[in-house]
PDB file of C-alpha atoms in Angstrom:
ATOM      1  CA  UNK A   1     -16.502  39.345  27.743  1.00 69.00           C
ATOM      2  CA  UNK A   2     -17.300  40.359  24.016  1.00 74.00           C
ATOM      3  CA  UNK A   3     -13.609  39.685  23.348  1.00 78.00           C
ATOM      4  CA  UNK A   4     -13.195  36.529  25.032  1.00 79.00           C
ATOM      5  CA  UNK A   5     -17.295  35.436  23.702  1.00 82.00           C
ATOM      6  CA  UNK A   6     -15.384  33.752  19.975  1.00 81.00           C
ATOM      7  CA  UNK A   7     -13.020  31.552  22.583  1.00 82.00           C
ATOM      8  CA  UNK A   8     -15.374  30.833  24.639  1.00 84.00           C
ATOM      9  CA  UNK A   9     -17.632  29.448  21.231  1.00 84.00           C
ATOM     10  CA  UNK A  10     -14.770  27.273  20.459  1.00 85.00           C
ATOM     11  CA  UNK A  11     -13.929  25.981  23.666  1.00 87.00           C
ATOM     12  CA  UNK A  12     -15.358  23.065  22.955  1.00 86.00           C
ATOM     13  CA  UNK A  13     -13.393  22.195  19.863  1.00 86.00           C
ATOM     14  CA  UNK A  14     -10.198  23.228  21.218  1.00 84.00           C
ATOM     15  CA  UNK A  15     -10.835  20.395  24.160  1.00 87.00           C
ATOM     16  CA  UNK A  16     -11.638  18.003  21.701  1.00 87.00           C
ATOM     17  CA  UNK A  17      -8.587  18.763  19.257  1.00 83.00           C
ATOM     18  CA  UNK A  18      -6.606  18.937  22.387  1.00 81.00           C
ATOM     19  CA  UNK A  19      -7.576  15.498  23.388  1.00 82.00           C
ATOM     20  CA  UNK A  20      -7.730  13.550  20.573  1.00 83.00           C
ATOM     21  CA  UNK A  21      -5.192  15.147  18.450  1.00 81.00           C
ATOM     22  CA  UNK A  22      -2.302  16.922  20.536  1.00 84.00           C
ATOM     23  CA  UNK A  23      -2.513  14.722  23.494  1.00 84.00           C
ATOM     24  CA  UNK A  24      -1.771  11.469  21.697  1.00 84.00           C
ATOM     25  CA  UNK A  25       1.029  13.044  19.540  1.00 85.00           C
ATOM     26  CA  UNK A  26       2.720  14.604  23.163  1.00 87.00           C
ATOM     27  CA  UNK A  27       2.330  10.576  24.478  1.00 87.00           C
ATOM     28  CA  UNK A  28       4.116   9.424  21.313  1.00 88.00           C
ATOM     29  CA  UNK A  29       6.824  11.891  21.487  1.00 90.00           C
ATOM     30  CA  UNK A  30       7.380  11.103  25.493  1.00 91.00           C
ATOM     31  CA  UNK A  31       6.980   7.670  24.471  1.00 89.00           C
ATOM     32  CA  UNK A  32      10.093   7.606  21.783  1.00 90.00           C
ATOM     33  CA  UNK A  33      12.348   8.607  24.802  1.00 92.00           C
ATOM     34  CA  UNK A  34      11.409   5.628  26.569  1.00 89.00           C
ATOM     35  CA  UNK A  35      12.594   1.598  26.433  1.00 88.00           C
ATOM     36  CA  UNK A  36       8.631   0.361  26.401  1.00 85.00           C
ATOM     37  CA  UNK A  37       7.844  -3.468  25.419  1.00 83.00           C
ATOM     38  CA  UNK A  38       4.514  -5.015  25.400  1.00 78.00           C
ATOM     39  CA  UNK A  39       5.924  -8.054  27.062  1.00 78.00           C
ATOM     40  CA  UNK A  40       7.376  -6.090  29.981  1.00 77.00           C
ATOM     41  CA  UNK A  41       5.028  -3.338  30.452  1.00 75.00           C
ATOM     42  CA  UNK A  42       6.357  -2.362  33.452  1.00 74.00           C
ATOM     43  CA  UNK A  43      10.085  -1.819  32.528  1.00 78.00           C
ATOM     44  CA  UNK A  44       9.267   2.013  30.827  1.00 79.00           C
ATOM     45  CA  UNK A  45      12.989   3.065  31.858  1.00 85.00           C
ATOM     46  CA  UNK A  46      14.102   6.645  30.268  1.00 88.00           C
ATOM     47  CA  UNK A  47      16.476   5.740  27.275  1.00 87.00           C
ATOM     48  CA  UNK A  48      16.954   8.973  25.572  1.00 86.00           C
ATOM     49  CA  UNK A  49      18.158   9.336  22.367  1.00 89.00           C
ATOM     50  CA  UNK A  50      18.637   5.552  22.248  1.00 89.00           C
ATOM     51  CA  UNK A  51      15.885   4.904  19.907  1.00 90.00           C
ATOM     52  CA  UNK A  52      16.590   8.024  17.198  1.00 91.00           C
ATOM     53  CA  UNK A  53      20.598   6.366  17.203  1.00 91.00           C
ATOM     54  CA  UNK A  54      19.325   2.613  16.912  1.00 91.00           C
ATOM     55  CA  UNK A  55      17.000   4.378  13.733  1.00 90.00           C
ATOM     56  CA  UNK A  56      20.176   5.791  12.265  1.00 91.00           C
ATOM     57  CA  UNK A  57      21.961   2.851  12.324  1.00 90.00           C
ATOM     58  CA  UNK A  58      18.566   1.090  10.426  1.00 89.00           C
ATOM     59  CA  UNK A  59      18.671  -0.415   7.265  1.00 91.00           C
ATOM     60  CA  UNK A  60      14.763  -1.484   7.711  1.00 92.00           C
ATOM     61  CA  UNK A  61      13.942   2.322   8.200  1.00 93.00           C
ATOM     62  CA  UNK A  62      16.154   3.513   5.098  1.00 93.00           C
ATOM     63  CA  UNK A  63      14.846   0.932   2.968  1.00 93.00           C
ATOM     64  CA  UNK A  64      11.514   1.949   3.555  1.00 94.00           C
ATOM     65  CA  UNK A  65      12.136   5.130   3.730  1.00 93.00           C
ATOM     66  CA  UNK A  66      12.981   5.149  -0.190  1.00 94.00           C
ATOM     67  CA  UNK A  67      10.403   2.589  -0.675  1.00 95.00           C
ATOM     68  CA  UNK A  68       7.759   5.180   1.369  1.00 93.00           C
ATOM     69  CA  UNK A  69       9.423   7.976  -1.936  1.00 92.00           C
ATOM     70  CA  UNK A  70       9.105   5.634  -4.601  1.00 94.00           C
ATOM     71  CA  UNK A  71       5.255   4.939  -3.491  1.00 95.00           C
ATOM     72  CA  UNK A  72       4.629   8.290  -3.335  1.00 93.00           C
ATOM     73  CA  UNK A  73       6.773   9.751  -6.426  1.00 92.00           C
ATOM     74  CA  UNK A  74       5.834   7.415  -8.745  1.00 95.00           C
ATOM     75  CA  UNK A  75       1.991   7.437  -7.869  1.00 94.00           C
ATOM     76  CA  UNK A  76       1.464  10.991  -7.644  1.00 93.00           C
ATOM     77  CA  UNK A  77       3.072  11.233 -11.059  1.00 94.00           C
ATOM     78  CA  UNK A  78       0.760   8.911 -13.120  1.00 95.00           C
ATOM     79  CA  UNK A  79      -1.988   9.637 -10.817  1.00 94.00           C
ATOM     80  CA  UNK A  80      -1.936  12.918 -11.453  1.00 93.00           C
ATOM     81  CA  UNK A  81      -1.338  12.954 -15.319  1.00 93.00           C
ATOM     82  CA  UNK A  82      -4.188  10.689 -16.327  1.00 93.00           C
ATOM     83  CA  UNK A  83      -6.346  12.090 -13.573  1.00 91.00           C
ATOM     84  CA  UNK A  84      -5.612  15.841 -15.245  1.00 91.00           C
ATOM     85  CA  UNK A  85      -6.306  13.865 -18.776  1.00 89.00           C
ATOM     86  CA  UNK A  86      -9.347  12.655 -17.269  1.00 88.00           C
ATOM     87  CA  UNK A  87     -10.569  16.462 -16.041  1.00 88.00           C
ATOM     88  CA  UNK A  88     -10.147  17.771 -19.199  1.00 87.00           C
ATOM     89  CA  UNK A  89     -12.003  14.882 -21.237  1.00 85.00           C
ATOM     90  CA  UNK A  90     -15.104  15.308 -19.043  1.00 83.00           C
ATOM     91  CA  UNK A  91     -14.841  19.476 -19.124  1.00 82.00           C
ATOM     92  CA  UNK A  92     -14.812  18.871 -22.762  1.00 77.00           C
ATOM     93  CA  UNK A  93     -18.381  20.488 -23.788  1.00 71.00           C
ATOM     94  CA  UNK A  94     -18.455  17.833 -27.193  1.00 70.00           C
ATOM     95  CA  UNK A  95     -18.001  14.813 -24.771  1.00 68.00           C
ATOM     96  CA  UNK A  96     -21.349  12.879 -25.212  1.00 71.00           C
ATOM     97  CA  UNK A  97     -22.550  11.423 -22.273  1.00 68.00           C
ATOM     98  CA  UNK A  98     -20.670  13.339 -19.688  1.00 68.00           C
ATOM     99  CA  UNK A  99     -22.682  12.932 -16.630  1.00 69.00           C
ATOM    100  CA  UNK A 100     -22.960   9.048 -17.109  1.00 73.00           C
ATOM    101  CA  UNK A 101     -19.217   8.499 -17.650  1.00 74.00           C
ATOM    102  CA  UNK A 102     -18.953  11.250 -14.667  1.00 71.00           C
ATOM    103  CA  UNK A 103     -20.570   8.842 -12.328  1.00 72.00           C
ATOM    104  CA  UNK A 104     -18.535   5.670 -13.253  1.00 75.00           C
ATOM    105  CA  UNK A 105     -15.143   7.621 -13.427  1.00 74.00           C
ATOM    106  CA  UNK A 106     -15.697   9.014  -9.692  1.00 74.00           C
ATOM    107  CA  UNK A 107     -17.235   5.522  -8.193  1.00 74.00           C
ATOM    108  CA  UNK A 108     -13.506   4.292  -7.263  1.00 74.00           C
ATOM    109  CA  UNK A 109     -13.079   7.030  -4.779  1.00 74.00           C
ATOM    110  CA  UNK A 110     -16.345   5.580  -2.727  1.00 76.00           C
ATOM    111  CA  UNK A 111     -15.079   2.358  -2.503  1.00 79.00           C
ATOM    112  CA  UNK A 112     -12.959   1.758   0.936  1.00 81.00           C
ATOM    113  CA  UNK A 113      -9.476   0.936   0.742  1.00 81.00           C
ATOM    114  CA  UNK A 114      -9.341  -2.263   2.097  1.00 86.00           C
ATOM    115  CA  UNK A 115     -11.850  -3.172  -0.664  1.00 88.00           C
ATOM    116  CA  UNK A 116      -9.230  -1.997  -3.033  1.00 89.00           C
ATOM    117  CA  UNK A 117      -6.494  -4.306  -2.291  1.00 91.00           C
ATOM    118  CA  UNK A 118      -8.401  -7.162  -2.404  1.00 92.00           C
ATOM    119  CA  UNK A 119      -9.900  -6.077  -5.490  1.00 91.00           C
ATOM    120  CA  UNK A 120      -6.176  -5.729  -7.132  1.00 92.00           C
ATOM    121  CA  UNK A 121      -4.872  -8.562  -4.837  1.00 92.00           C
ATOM    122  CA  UNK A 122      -6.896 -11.221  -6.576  1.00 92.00           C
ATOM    123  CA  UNK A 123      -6.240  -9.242 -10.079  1.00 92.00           C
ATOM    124  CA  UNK A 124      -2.800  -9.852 -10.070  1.00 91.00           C
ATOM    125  CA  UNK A 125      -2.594 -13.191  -8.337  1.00 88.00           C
ATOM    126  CA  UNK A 126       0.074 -15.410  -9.791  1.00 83.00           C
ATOM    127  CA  UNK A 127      -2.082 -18.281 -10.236  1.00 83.00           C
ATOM    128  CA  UNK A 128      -5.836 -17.428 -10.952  1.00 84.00           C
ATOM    129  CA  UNK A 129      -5.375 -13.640 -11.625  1.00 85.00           C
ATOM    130  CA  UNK A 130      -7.047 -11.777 -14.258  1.00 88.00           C
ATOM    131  CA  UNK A 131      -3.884  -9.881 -15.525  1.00 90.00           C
ATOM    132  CA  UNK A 132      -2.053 -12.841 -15.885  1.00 88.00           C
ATOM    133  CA  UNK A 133      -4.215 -14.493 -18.099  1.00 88.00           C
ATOM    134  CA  UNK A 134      -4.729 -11.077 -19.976  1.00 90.00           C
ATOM    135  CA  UNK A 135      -1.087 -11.031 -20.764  1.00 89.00           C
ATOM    136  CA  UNK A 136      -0.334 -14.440 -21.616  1.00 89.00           C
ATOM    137  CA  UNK A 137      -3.863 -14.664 -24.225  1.00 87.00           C
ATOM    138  CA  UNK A 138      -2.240 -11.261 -25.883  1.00 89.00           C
ATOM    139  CA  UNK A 139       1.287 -12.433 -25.698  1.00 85.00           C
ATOM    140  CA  UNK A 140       3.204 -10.088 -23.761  1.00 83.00           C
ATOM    141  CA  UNK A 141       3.630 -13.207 -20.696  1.00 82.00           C
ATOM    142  CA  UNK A 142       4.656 -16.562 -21.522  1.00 82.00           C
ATOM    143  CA  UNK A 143       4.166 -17.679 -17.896  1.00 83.00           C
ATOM    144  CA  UNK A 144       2.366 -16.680 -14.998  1.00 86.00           C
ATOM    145  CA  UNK A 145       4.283 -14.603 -12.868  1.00 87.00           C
ATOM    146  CA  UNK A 146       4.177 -13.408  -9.067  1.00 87.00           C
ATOM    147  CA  UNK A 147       3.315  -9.725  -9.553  1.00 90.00           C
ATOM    148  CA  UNK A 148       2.600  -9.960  -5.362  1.00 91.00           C
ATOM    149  CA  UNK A 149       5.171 -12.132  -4.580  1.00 89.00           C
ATOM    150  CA  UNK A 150       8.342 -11.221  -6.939  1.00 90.00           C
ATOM    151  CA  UNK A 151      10.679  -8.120  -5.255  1.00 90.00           C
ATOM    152  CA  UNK A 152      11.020  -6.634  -8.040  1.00 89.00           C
ATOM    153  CA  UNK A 153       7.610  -6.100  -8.856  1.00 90.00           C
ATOM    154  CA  UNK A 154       6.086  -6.281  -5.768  1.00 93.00           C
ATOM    155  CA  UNK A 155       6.236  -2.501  -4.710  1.00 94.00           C
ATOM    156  CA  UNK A 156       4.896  -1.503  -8.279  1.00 94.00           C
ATOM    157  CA  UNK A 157       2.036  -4.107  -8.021  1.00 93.00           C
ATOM    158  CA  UNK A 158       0.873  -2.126  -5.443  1.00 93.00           C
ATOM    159  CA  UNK A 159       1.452   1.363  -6.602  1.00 95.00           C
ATOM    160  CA  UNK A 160      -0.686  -0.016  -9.761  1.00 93.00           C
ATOM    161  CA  UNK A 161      -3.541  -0.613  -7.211  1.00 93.00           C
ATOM    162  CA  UNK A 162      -2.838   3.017  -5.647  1.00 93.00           C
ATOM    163  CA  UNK A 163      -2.352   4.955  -8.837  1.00 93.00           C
ATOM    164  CA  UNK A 164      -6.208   3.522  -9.739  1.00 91.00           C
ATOM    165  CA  UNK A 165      -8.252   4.314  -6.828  1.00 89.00           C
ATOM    166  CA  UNK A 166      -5.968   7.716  -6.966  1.00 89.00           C
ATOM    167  CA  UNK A 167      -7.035   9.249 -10.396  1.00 90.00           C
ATOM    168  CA  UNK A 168     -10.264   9.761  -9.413  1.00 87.00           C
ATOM    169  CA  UNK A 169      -9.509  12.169  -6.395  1.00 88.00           C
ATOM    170  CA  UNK A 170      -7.236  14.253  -9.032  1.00 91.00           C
ATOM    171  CA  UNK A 171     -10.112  14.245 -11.680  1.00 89.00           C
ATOM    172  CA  UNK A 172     -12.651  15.909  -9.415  1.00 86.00           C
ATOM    173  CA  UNK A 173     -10.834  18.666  -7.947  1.00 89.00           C
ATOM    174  CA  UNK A 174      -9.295  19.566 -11.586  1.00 90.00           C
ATOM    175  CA  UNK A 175     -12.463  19.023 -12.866  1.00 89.00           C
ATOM    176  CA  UNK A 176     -13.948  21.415 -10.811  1.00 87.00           C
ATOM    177  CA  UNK A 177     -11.122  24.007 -10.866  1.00 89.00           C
ATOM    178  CA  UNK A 178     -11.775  23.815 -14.635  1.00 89.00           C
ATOM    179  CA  UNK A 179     -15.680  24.368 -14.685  1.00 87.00           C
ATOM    180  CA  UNK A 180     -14.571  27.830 -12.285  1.00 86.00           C
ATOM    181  CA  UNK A 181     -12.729  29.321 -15.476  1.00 86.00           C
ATOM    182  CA  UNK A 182     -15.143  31.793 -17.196  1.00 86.00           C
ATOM    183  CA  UNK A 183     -15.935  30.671 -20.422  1.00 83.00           C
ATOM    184  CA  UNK A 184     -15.540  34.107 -22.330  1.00 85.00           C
ATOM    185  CA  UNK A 185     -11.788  33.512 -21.814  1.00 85.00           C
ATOM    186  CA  UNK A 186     -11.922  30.870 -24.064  1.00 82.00           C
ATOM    187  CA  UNK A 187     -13.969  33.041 -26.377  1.00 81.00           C
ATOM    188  CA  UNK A 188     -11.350  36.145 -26.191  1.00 84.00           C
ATOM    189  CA  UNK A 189      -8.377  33.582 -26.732  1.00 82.00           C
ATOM    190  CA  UNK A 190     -10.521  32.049 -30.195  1.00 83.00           C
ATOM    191  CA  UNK A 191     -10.887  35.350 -31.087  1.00 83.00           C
ATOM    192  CA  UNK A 192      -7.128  36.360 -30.749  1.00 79.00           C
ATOM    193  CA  UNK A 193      -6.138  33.886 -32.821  1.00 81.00           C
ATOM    194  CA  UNK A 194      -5.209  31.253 -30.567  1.00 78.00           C
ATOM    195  CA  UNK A 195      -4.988  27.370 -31.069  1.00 81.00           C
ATOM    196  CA  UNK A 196      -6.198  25.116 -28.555  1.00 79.00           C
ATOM    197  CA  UNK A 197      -2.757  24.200 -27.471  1.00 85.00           C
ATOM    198  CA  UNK A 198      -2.166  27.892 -26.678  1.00 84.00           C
ATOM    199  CA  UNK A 199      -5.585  28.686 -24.777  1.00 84.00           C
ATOM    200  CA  UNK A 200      -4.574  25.811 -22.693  1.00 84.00           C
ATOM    201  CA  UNK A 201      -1.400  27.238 -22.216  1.00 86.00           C
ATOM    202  CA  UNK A 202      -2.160  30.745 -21.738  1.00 84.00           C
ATOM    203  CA  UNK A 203      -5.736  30.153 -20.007  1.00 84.00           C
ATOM    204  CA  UNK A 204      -6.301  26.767 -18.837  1.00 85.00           C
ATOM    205  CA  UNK A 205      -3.361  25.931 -17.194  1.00 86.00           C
ATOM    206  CA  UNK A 206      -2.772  29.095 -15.293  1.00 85.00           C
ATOM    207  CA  UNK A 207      -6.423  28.999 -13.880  1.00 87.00           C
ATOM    208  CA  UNK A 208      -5.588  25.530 -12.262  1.00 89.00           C
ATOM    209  CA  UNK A 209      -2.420  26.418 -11.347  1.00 87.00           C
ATOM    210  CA  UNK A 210      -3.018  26.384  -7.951  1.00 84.00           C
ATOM    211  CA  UNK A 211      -5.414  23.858  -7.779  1.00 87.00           C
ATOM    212  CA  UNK A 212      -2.596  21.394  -8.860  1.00 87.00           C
ATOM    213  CA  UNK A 213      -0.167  22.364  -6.463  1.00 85.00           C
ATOM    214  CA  UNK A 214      -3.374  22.108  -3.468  1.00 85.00           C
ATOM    215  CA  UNK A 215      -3.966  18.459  -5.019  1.00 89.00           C
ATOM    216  CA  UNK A 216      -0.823  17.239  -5.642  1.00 88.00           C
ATOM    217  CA  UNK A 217       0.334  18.201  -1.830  1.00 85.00           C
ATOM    218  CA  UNK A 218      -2.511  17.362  -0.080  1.00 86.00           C
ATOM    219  CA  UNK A 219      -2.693  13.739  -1.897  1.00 90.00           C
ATOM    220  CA  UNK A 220       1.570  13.300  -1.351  1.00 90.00           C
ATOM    221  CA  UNK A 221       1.174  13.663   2.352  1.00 88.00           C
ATOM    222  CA  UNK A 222      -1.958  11.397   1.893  1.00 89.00           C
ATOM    223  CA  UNK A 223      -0.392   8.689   0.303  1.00 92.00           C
ATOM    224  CA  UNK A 224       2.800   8.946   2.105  1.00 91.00           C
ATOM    225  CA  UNK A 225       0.898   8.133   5.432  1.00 89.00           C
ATOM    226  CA  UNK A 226      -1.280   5.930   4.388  1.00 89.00           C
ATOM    227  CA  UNK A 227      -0.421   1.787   4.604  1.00 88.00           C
ATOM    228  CA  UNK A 228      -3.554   0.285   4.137  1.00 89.00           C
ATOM    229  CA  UNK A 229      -3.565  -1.028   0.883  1.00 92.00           C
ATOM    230  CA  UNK A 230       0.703  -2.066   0.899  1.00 93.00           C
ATOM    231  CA  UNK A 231      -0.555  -4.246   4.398  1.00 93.00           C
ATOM    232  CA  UNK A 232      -3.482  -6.243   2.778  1.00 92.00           C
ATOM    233  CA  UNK A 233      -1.620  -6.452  -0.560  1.00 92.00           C
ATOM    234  CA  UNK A 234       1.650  -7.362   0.017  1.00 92.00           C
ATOM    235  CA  UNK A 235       2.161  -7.577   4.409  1.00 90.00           C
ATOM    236  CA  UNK A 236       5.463  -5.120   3.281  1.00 90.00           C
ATOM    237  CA  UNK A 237       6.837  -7.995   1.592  1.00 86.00           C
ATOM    238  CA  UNK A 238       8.671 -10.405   0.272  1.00 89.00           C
ATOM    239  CA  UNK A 239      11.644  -9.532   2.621  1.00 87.00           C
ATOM    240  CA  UNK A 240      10.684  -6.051   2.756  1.00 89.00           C
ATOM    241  CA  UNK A 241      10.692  -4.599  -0.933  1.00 91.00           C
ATOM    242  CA  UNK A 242       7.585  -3.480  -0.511  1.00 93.00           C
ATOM    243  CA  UNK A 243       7.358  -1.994   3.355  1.00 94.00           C
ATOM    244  CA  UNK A 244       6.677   1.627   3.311  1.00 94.00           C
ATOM    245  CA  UNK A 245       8.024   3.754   6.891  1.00 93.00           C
ATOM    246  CA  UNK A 246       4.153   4.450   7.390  1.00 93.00           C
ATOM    247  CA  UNK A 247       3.801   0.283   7.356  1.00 94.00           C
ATOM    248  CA  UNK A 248       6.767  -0.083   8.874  1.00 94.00           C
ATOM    249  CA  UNK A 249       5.811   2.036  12.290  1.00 93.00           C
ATOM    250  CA  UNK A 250       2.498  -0.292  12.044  1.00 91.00           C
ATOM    251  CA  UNK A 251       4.985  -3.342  12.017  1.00 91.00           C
ATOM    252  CA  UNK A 252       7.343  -2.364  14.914  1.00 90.00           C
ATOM    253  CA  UNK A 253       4.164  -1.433  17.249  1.00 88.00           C
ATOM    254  CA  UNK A 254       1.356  -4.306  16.795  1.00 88.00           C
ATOM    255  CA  UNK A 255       4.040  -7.041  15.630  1.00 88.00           C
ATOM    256  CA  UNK A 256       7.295  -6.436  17.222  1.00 85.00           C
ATOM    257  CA  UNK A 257       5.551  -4.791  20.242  1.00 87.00           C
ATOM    258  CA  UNK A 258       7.841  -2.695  20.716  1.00 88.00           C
ATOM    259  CA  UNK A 259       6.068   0.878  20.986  1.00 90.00           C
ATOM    260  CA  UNK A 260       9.434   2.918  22.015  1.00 90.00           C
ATOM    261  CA  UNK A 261      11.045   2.250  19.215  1.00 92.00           C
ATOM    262  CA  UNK A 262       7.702   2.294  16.904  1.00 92.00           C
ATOM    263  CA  UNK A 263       7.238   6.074  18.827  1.00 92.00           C
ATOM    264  CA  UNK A 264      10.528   7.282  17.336  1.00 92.00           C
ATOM    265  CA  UNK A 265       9.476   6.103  14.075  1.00 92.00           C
ATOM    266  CA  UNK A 266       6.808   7.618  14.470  1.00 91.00           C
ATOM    267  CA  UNK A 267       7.760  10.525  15.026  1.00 92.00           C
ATOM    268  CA  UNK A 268       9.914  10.627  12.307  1.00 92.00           C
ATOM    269  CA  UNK A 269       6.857  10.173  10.075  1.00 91.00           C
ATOM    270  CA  UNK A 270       5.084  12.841  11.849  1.00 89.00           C
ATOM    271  CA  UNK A 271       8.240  16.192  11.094  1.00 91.00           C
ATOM    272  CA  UNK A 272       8.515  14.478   7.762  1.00 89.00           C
ATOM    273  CA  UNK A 273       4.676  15.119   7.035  1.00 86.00           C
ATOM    274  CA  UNK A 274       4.990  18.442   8.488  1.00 87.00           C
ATOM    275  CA  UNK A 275       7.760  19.121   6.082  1.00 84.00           C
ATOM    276  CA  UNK A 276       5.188  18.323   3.324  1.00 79.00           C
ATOM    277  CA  UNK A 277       2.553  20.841   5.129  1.00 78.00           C
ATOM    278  CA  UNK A 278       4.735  23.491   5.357  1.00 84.00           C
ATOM    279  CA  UNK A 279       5.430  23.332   1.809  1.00 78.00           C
ATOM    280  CA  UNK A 280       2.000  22.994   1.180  1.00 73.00           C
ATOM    281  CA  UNK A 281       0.960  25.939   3.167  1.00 73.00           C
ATOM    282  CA  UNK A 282       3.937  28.101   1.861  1.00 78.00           C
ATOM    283  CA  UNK A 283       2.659  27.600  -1.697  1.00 72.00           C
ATOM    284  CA  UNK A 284      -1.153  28.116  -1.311  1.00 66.00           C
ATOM    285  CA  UNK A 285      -0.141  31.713   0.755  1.00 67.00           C
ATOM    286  CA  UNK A 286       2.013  32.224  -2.184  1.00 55.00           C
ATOM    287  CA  UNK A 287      -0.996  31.757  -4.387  1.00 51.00           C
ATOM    288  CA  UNK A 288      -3.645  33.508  -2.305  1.00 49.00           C
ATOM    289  CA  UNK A 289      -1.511  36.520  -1.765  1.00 53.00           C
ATOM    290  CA  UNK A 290      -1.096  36.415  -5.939  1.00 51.00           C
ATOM    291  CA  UNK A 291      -4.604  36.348  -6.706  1.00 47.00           C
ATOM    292  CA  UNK A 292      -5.058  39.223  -3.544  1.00 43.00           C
ATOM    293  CA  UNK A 293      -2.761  41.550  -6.212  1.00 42.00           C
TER     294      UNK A 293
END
């Protein structure tokens, strides 16, 4: 009984993981085998591997499929480089007013997403946007132009949005990483001779190492399964240039009704986000077993 006392504890959670976690994701997977429309719900015939070919075969799913690694590439990237900029700025012990601009720098990560792309949605409006008049009054636009509505800029437009609401999330956890490195490395490094180019090198950056590779991970699988702010944007479009495969499984279930085919999507999504877990968990063992030695 004292062995079997810690299950017993956790019971409870294990139910409620079970049910609201495993179950649904065992339903989806069944599902993706299965022909299931909304407008015949009770034609579920067994289909097989029907649905993964058809997905093959899928230009929709490949072109969002680079669209879903362009959104994620290109907004981890910036967000994490001005978001580290950011950390260091505020760690910086002769930055005056550090707690105020603290508070306004980390606001954007309390506002919801859906807030967000309306926010940037009437920003860069192509008719009574503030960005447009911006760049026409400082001459970089001679005309008003479409950021939402345009192909070419569409997906970008909305990586903008993401890459602003995004910094914030990298700024605190560097930020903190950086107030956990004792200060009296800093002092040994000054006293060695080193420049503040090589402290950072030889101190700071090793220190939050492995905070950057936690962020940068975590936030990757984050953005890459998250469609809210693409969906009140941009709706995925025009014609698609800007439909992630997260948006995309949205589309196929609620709008095409067609949840067999919208399961095999989405369970696509699902081994593709475990592929970014186990690389995430593979590098902070890595990490934990090198600060163990």
């Amino acid at each position: 009984m004292k062995k079997a006392q810690p299950y017993l504890l956790l019971m409870p959670a294990f139910l409620l993981i079970g049910g609201f976690l495993f179950y649904p994701m065992a339903t989806v997977f069944l599902l993706s085998f299965q022909e299931y429309q909304l407008m015949d719900p009770l034609n579920t015939s067994f289909v097989g591997l029907k649905h993964y070919s058809t997905l093959i075969n899928d230009d929709y799913f490949w072109s969002s499929l680079w669209n879903s690694v362009v959104w994620v590439g290109v907004s981890i990237f910036f967000q994490f480089l001005l978001g580290f900029c950011l950390a260091l700025l505020l760690n910086s012990r002769n930055f005056k007013g550090r707690g105020l601009y603290q508070a306004i720098v980390f606001a954007p990560w309390a506002i919801s997403g859906f807030l967000i792309a309306i926010i940037w949605a009437w920003l860069l409006n192509g008719e009574f946007g503030l960005v447009n008049d911006l760049l026409i009054k400082i001459g970089l636009l001679e005309a008003k132009v479409g950021f939402l509505s345009q192909e070419e800029t569409a997906l970008f437009a909305c990586v903008l949005a993401n890459i602003w609401f995004g910094i914030t999330f990298f700024a605190i956890m560097l930020f903190a990483a950086l107030q956990a490195i004792p200060p009296t490395l800093y002092e040994v490094a000054n006293i060695d001779g080193a420049t503040t180019w090589q402290s950072f090198w030889g101190v700071t950056l090793p220190f939050v190492k492995p905070a950057i590779i936690i962020t940068v991970l975590v936030r990757a699988i984050w953005i890459f399964n998250w469609a809210d702010l693409i969906w009140v944007m941009t709706g995925g479009g025009p014609a698609g240039s800007s439909r992630t495969l997260a948006l995309y499984v949205f589309q196929k279930a609620f709008l095409g009704l067609d949840f067999g085919y919208s399961a095999a999507l989405g369970v696509v999504l699902t081994l593709l986000s475990l592929f970014f877990s186990a690389v995430f968990l593979r590098s902070t063992r890595f990490y934990s077993d090198q600060a163990t030695v």
